[in-house]
PDB file of C-alpha atoms in Angstrom:
ATOM      1  CA  MET A  28      36.676   3.390 -25.641  1.00 49.00           C
ATOM      2  CA  THR A  29      36.791   5.212 -28.974  1.00 58.00           C
ATOM      3  CA  ARG A  30      37.139   8.986 -29.129  1.00 50.00           C
ATOM      4  CA  PHE A  31      33.514   9.276 -30.356  1.00 47.00           C
ATOM      5  CA  ALA A  32      32.206   7.135 -27.480  1.00 47.00           C
ATOM      6  CA  HIS A  33      34.233   9.203 -25.021  1.00 44.00           C
ATOM      7  CA  ILE A  34      32.673  12.435 -26.332  1.00 42.00           C
ATOM      8  CA  ILE A  35      29.158  10.925 -26.063  1.00 47.00           C
ATOM      9  CA  ALA A  36      29.844   9.816 -22.467  1.00 43.00           C
ATOM     10  CA  ILE A  37      30.946  13.325 -21.482  1.00 40.00           C
ATOM     11  CA  PHE A  38      27.844  14.808 -23.143  1.00 43.00           C
ATOM     12  CA  LEU A  39      25.497  12.429 -21.307  1.00 47.00           C
ATOM     13  CA  LEU A  40      27.240  13.102 -18.005  1.00 43.00           C
ATOM     14  CA  GLY A  41      26.665  16.801 -18.576  1.00 47.00           C
ATOM     15  CA  LEU A  42      22.945  16.151 -18.948  1.00 46.00           C
ATOM     16  CA  ILE A  43      22.695  13.950 -15.860  1.00 44.00           C
ATOM     17  CA  THR A  44      24.735  16.086 -13.439  1.00 41.00           C
ATOM     18  CA  PRO A  45      22.349  19.090 -13.322  1.00 42.00           C
ATOM     19  CA  VAL A  46      19.465  16.730 -12.575  1.00 43.00           C
ATOM     20  CA  ILE A  47      21.351  15.138  -9.697  1.00 45.00           C
ATOM     21  CA  SER A  48      22.389  18.497  -8.240  1.00 50.00           C
ATOM     22  CA  ALA A  49      19.050  20.253  -8.846  1.00 79.00           C
ATOM     23  CA  LYS A  50      17.695  22.059  -5.820  1.00 93.00           C
ATOM     24  CA  THR A  51      14.263  23.508  -5.090  1.00 97.00           C
ATOM     25  CA  PRO A  52      14.218  27.325  -4.773  1.00 98.00           C
ATOM     26  CA  ILE A  53      12.288  28.848  -1.877  1.00 98.00           C
ATOM     27  CA  MET A  54      11.120  31.598  -4.193  1.00 98.00           C
ATOM     28  CA  GLY A  55       8.850  30.819  -7.106  1.00 97.00           C
ATOM     29  CA  LYS A  56       5.302  30.420  -8.324  1.00 96.00           C
ATOM     30  CA  GLN A  57       2.816  28.295  -6.396  1.00 96.00           C
ATOM     31  CA  GLN A  58       2.206  24.919  -8.049  1.00 97.00           C
ATOM     32  CA  VAL A  59      -0.555  23.586  -5.779  1.00 98.00           C
ATOM     33  CA  GLU A  60      -3.925  25.324  -5.558  1.00 97.00           C
ATOM     34  CA  ILE A  61      -5.604  26.302  -2.285  1.00 98.00           C
ATOM     35  CA  GLU A  62      -8.277  23.595  -2.436  1.00 97.00           C
ATOM     36  CA  LYS A  63      -5.739  20.794  -2.798  1.00 98.00           C
ATOM     37  CA  MET A  64      -3.646  22.248   0.029  1.00 98.00           C
ATOM     38  CA  TYR A  65      -6.720  22.372   2.237  1.00 98.00           C
ATOM     39  CA  GLN A  66      -8.010  18.908   1.380  1.00 98.00           C
ATOM     40  CA  TYR A  67      -4.583  17.287   1.807  1.00 98.00           C
ATOM     41  CA  VAL A  68      -4.068  18.614   5.334  1.00 98.00           C
ATOM     42  CA  SER A  69      -7.707  17.861   6.176  1.00 98.00           C
ATOM     43  CA  THR A  70      -7.139  14.158   5.483  1.00 97.00           C
ATOM     44  CA  HIS A  71      -4.743  14.181   8.453  1.00 97.00           C
ATOM     45  CA  ASN A  72      -6.499  16.816  10.550  1.00 97.00           C
ATOM     46  CA  PRO A  73     -10.264  17.227   9.961  1.00 97.00           C
ATOM     47  CA  ASP A  74     -10.219  20.413  12.070  1.00 97.00           C
ATOM     48  CA  PHE A  75      -7.758  22.165   9.760  1.00 98.00           C
ATOM     49  CA  SER A  76      -9.020  25.613   8.731  1.00 97.00           C
ATOM     50  CA  ARG A  77      -9.174  26.499   5.045  1.00 98.00           C
ATOM     51  CA  GLU A  78      -8.260  30.050   6.069  1.00 98.00           C
ATOM     52  CA  VAL A  79      -4.736  28.843   6.843  1.00 98.00           C
ATOM     53  CA  ALA A  80      -4.279  27.307   3.389  1.00 98.00           C
ATOM     54  CA  GLU A  81      -5.598  30.496   1.793  1.00 98.00           C
ATOM     55  CA  ALA A  82      -3.149  32.609   3.800  1.00 98.00           C
ATOM     56  CA  PHE A  83      -0.121  30.528   2.786  1.00 98.00           C
ATOM     57  CA  PHE A  84      -1.122  30.829  -0.859  1.00 98.00           C
ATOM     58  CA  THR A  85      -1.927  34.550  -0.915  1.00 98.00           C
ATOM     59  CA  VAL A  86       0.957  35.706   1.318  1.00 98.00           C
ATOM     60  CA  GLY A  87       3.324  33.509  -0.671  1.00 98.00           C
ATOM     61  CA  GLU A  88       2.146  35.244  -3.843  1.00 98.00           C
ATOM     62  CA  ARG A  89       2.876  38.675  -2.362  1.00 98.00           C
ATOM     63  CA  TYR A  90       6.443  37.733  -1.495  1.00 98.00           C
ATOM     64  CA  GLY A  91       7.201  35.480  -4.447  1.00 98.00           C
ATOM     65  CA  VAL A  92       7.780  32.639  -1.993  1.00 98.00           C
ATOM     66  CA  ARG A  93       6.493  29.090  -2.510  1.00 98.00           C
ATOM     67  CA  GLY A  94       3.637  29.276  -0.016  1.00 98.00           C
ATOM     68  CA  ASP A  95       2.478  25.803  -1.015  1.00 98.00           C
ATOM     69  CA  ILE A  96       5.801  24.334   0.143  1.00 98.00           C
ATOM     70  CA  ALA A  97       5.855  26.616   3.204  1.00 98.00           C
ATOM     71  CA  LEU A  98       2.575  24.973   4.218  1.00 98.00           C
ATOM     72  CA  CYS A  99       4.397  21.627   4.195  1.00 98.00           C
ATOM     73  CA  GLN A 100       7.105  23.088   6.427  1.00 98.00           C
ATOM     74  CA  ALA A 101       4.370  24.250   8.807  1.00 98.00           C
ATOM     75  CA  ILE A 102       2.953  20.709   8.825  1.00 97.00           C
ATOM     76  CA  ILE A 103       6.247  19.505  10.291  1.00 95.00           C
ATOM     77  CA  GLU A 104       6.502  22.373  12.773  1.00 94.00           C
ATOM     78  CA  THR A 105       2.926  22.092  14.072  1.00 95.00           C
ATOM     79  CA  GLY A 106       2.213  18.372  13.744  1.00 95.00           C
ATOM     80  CA  TRP A 107      -0.447  18.767  11.036  1.00 97.00           C
ATOM     81  CA  PHE A 108      -1.629  21.987  12.712  1.00 97.00           C
ATOM     82  CA  ARG A 109      -2.726  20.095  15.825  1.00 96.00           C
ATOM     83  CA  PHE A 110       0.057  21.610  17.962  1.00 94.00           C
ATOM     84  CA  ASP A 111       0.172  18.345  19.907  1.00 89.00           C
ATOM     85  CA  ASN A 112       3.690  17.297  18.905  1.00 77.00           C
ATOM     86  CA  GLY A 113       5.310  18.319  22.183  1.00 81.00           C
ATOM     87  CA  THR A 114       5.398  22.028  21.384  1.00 83.00           C
ATOM     88  CA  ALA A 115       4.292  24.664  23.898  1.00 87.00           C
ATOM     89  CA  VAL A 116       2.986  26.822  21.032  1.00 92.00           C
ATOM     90  CA  ARG A 117      -0.796  27.025  21.058  1.00 94.00           C
ATOM     91  CA  PRO A 118      -3.162  27.223  18.053  1.00 95.00           C
ATOM     92  CA  ASP A 119      -4.293  30.738  18.947  1.00 96.00           C
ATOM     93  CA  ASP A 120      -0.659  31.935  18.858  1.00 97.00           C
ATOM     94  CA  HIS A 121      -0.827  31.602  15.039  1.00 98.00           C
ATOM     95  CA  ASN A 122       2.855  30.679  15.113  1.00 97.00           C
ATOM     96  CA  TYR A 123       3.220  28.095  12.364  1.00 97.00           C
ATOM     97  CA  CYS A 124       6.965  27.545  12.380  1.00 95.00           C
ATOM     98  CA  GLY A 125       8.187  27.778  15.967  1.00 92.00           C
ATOM     99  CA  LEU A 126       9.413  31.371  15.636  1.00 95.00           C
ATOM    100  CA  GLY A 127      11.100  32.447  18.855  1.00 92.00           C
ATOM    101  CA  VAL A 128      11.154  28.949  20.348  1.00 90.00           C
ATOM    102  CA  LYS A 129      14.697  28.518  21.697  1.00 83.00           C
ATOM    103  CA  LYS A 130      14.168  25.485  23.885  1.00 81.00           C
ATOM    104  CA  ARG A 131      11.508  22.934  24.736  1.00 80.00           C
ATOM    105  CA  GLY A 132       8.700  24.543  26.688  1.00 80.00           C
ATOM    106  CA  ASP A 133       8.997  27.992  25.066  1.00 83.00           C
ATOM    107  CA  ARG A 134       5.802  29.346  23.538  1.00 87.00           C
ATOM    108  CA  GLY A 135       7.752  31.574  21.191  1.00 91.00           C
ATOM    109  CA  CYS A 136       6.251  34.458  19.235  1.00 95.00           C
ATOM    110  CA  ARG A 137       2.525  35.151  19.202  1.00 97.00           C
ATOM    111  CA  PHE A 138       0.495  36.730  16.424  1.00 98.00           C
ATOM    112  CA  SER A 139      -3.048  38.080  16.491  1.00 97.00           C
ATOM    113  CA  THR A 140      -4.383  36.575  13.263  1.00 98.00           C
ATOM    114  CA  VAL A 141      -3.802  33.715  10.843  1.00 98.00           C
ATOM    115  CA  GLU A 142      -2.547  36.058   8.120  1.00 98.00           C
ATOM    116  CA  GLU A 143      -0.175  37.827  10.522  1.00 98.00           C
ATOM    117  CA  GLY A 144       1.319  34.523  11.638  1.00 98.00           C
ATOM    118  CA  VAL A 145       1.709  33.233   8.092  1.00 98.00           C
ATOM    119  CA  THR A 146       3.218  36.546   6.996  1.00 98.00           C
ATOM    120  CA  ALA A 147       5.823  36.339   9.778  1.00 98.00           C
ATOM    121  CA  MET A 148       6.798  32.845   8.653  1.00 98.00           C
ATOM    122  CA  VAL A 149       6.996  33.824   4.979  1.00 98.00           C
ATOM    123  CA  GLN A 150       9.073  36.870   5.900  1.00 98.00           C
ATOM    124  CA  HIS A 151      11.485  34.618   7.775  1.00 98.00           C
ATOM    125  CA  LEU A 152      11.815  32.444   4.681  1.00 98.00           C
ATOM    126  CA  TYR A 153      12.266  35.592   2.590  1.00 98.00           C
ATOM    127  CA  ALA A 154      15.113  36.676   4.842  1.00 98.00           C
ATOM    128  CA  TYR A 155      16.825  33.328   4.370  1.00 98.00           C
ATOM    129  CA  CYS A 156      16.430  33.095   0.618  1.00 97.00           C
ATOM    130  CA  CYS A 157      17.303  36.599  -0.621  1.00 97.00           C
ATOM    131  CA  LYS A 158      18.826  39.968   0.252  1.00 97.00           C
ATOM    132  CA  GLU A 159      16.116  42.098  -1.336  1.00 97.00           C
ATOM    133  CA  PRO A 160      14.010  44.545   0.704  1.00 97.00           C
ATOM    134  CA  LEU A 161      10.457  43.529   1.553  1.00 97.00           C
ATOM    135  CA  PRO A 162       7.910  43.954  -1.241  1.00 97.00           C
ATOM    136  CA  SER A 163       6.455  47.454  -1.521  1.00 96.00           C
ATOM    137  CA  GLY A 164       3.879  48.237   1.143  1.00 96.00           C
ATOM    138  CA  GLU A 165       4.911  45.378   3.452  1.00 97.00           C
ATOM    139  CA  ASP A 166       5.975  45.995   7.065  1.00 97.00           C
ATOM    140  CA  ILE A 167       8.215  43.684   9.067  1.00 97.00           C
ATOM    141  CA  ILE A 168       6.087  41.435  11.264  1.00 97.00           C
ATOM    142  CA  ASP A 169       8.662  38.725  11.898  1.00 98.00           C
ATOM    143  CA  PRO A 170      10.432  39.719  15.144  1.00 97.00           C
ATOM    144  CA  ARG A 171      13.341  37.415  14.232  1.00 96.00           C
ATOM    145  CA  PHE A 172      13.872  38.870  10.751  1.00 97.00           C
ATOM    146  CA  GLY A 173      16.988  40.814  11.745  1.00 96.00           C
ATOM    147  CA  PHE A 174      18.665  37.731  13.224  1.00 95.00           C
ATOM    148  CA  VAL A 175      18.808  35.912   9.882  1.00 96.00           C
ATOM    149  CA  SER A 176      21.926  35.970   7.740  1.00 96.00           C
ATOM    150  CA  ARG A 177      20.266  37.320   4.592  1.00 97.00           C
ATOM    151  CA  GLY A 178      20.523  35.025   1.582  1.00 97.00           C
ATOM    152  CA  ALA A 179      21.999  32.151   3.601  1.00 97.00           C
ATOM    153  CA  ALA A 180      19.607  29.574   2.125  1.00 97.00           C
ATOM    154  CA  SER A 181      18.023  30.105  -1.278  1.00 98.00           C
ATOM    155  CA  THR A 182      16.642  26.564  -1.510  1.00 98.00           C
ATOM    156  CA  TRP A 183      14.493  24.387   0.724  1.00 98.00           C
ATOM    157  CA  GLU A 184      17.285  21.823   0.935  1.00 98.00           C
ATOM    158  CA  ALA A 185      19.649  24.504   2.252  1.00 97.00           C
ATOM    159  CA  LEU A 186      17.411  25.098   5.296  1.00 97.00           C
ATOM    160  CA  SER A 187      18.755  21.840   6.739  1.00 96.00           C
ATOM    161  CA  GLY A 188      21.126  22.661   9.573  1.00 94.00           C
ATOM    162  CA  LYS A 189      20.077  26.328   9.483  1.00 94.00           C
ATOM    163  CA  TRP A 190      16.360  26.641  10.200  1.00 94.00           C
ATOM    164  CA  ALA A 191      16.505  23.336  12.054  1.00 90.00           C
ATOM    165  CA  MET A 192      19.441  21.215  13.164  1.00 90.00           C
ATOM    166  CA  ASN A 193      18.019  18.171  11.395  1.00 93.00           C
ATOM    167  CA  HIS A 194      20.172  17.613   8.313  1.00 94.00           C
ATOM    168  CA  ARG A 195      17.195  16.048   6.513  1.00 96.00           C
ATOM    169  CA  TYR A 196      14.899  18.973   7.339  1.00 97.00           C
ATOM    170  CA  GLY A 197      14.620  20.324   3.792  1.00 97.00           C
ATOM    171  CA  ASP A 198      14.217  16.858   2.310  1.00 97.00           C
ATOM    172  CA  ASN A 199      11.438  16.095   4.791  1.00 97.00           C
ATOM    173  CA  ILE A 200       9.585  19.261   3.761  1.00 98.00           C
ATOM    174  CA  LEU A 201       9.841  18.338   0.096  1.00 98.00           C
ATOM    175  CA  ARG A 202       8.784  14.757   0.771  1.00 98.00           C
ATOM    176  CA  ILE A 203       5.513  16.039   2.242  1.00 98.00           C
ATOM    177  CA  TYR A 204       5.154  18.456  -0.668  1.00 98.00           C
ATOM    178  CA  LYS A 205       5.531  15.603  -3.157  1.00 98.00           C
ATOM    179  CA  ARG A 206       2.703  13.714  -1.445  1.00 98.00           C
ATOM    180  CA  MET A 207       0.531  16.817  -1.391  1.00 98.00           C
ATOM    181  CA  SER A 208       1.146  17.402  -5.103  1.00 97.00           C
ATOM    182  CA  ALA A 209       0.019  13.859  -5.871  1.00 97.00           C
ATOM    183  CA  HIS A 210      -3.083  14.094  -3.658  1.00 96.00           C
ATOM    184  CA  LYS A 211      -6.351  13.644  -5.528  1.00 95.00           C
ATOM    185  CA  THR A 212      -8.857  16.343  -4.682  1.00 92.00           C
ATOM    186  CA  VAL A 213     -12.531  15.592  -4.265  1.00 89.00           C
ATOM    187  CA  ASP A 214     -15.086  17.721  -6.075  1.00 83.00           C
ATOM    188  CA  LYS A 215     -17.288  19.111  -3.303  1.00 68.00           C
ATOM    189  CA  THR A 216     -19.383  21.292  -5.611  1.00 60.00           C
ATOM    190  CA  ILE A 217     -23.117  20.998  -4.983  1.00 53.00           C
ATOM    191  CA  HIS A 218     -24.960  20.425  -8.240  1.00 48.00           C
ATOM    192  CA  LEU A 219     -28.641  21.395  -8.371  1.00 56.00           C
ATOM    193  CA  ILE A 220     -30.809  19.197 -10.563  1.00 58.00           C
ATOM    194  CA  GLU A 221     -34.208  20.497 -11.636  1.00 63.00           C
ATOM    195  CA  VAL A 222     -36.955  17.885 -11.897  1.00 58.00           C
ATOM    196  CA  ASN A 223     -40.375  18.674 -13.308  1.00 64.00           C
ATOM    197  CA  ILE A 224     -43.055  17.027 -11.174  1.00 59.00           C
ATOM    198  CA  PRO A 225     -46.709  17.298 -12.253  1.00 57.00           C
ATOM    199  CA  ASP A 226     -49.010  19.227  -9.896  1.00 54.00           C
ATOM    200  CA  GLU A 227     -51.198  16.138  -9.665  1.00 56.00           C
ATOM    201  CA  ALA A 228     -48.433  14.294  -7.828  1.00 49.00           C
ATOM    202  CA  PHE A 229     -48.445  16.856  -5.025  1.00 45.00           C
ATOM    203  CA  LEU A 230     -52.249  16.750  -4.802  1.00 47.00           C
ATOM    204  CA  GLU A 231     -52.189  12.999  -4.457  1.00 50.00           C
ATOM    205  CA  ASP A 232     -49.596  13.209  -1.695  1.00 48.00           C
ATOM    206  CA  GLU A 233     -51.694  15.750   0.185  1.00 45.00           C
ATOM    207  CA  GLU A 234     -54.811  13.584  -0.091  1.00 45.00           C
ATOM    208  CA  ILE A 235     -52.919  10.565   1.219  1.00 36.00           C
ATOM    209  CA  ALA A 236     -51.500  12.587   4.101  1.00 42.00           C
ATOM    210  CA  VAL A 237     -54.872  14.028   5.090  1.00 41.00           C
ATOM    211  CA  GLY A 238     -56.522  10.624   4.902  1.00 41.00           C
ATOM    212  CA  ALA A 239     -53.861   9.056   7.090  1.00 40.00           C
ATOM    213  CA  TYR A 240     -54.202  11.852   9.674  1.00 34.00           C
ATOM    214  CA  PHE A 241     -57.990  11.572  10.150  1.00 35.00           C
ATOM    215  CA  GLU A 242     -58.336   7.809  10.162  1.00 36.00           C
TER     216      GLU A 242
END
């Protein structure tokens, strides 16, 4: 190999390596809109509430956390929000990530509303991914917040072996996110079309109806 070819090879390797080692930060701007989040989950669970998708998006925005990806994590934890994947957590617990569940059969933490439950989950992610205090005006809702080693996992991939023992946990979350991102949304907007119908048409219909009634 010539010296020039060697230099080119090193340059190309430098371009490829960051791509290979790229990780997905837990913090960041949402990339998937609420409607797509809602429609994607609804294809697997028709009973899925749009309120949940809205909460993941809006709470994620407040904390600077990728709420759209957090929704995909919750899909794994709740079995598409059916809570029928062997967990003892119930839908009205609003616990979307198994907070407080230490062994099979535990119901874990319970929250009074959808937003409260989503906020607790996002706070737990926030504890993992950074060492900053909570955003201004926010109170700690996550009862497990203090048990997290702050900043221990700044990426979704790094949650593997920490949030869950499964060493593919982060990759599984991102695999669902990739599918959600590619999901084609359906336009459910109702379009009103005005049609001008001559008055005579209505008169004729009335005459026909009256005639049919009295015969």
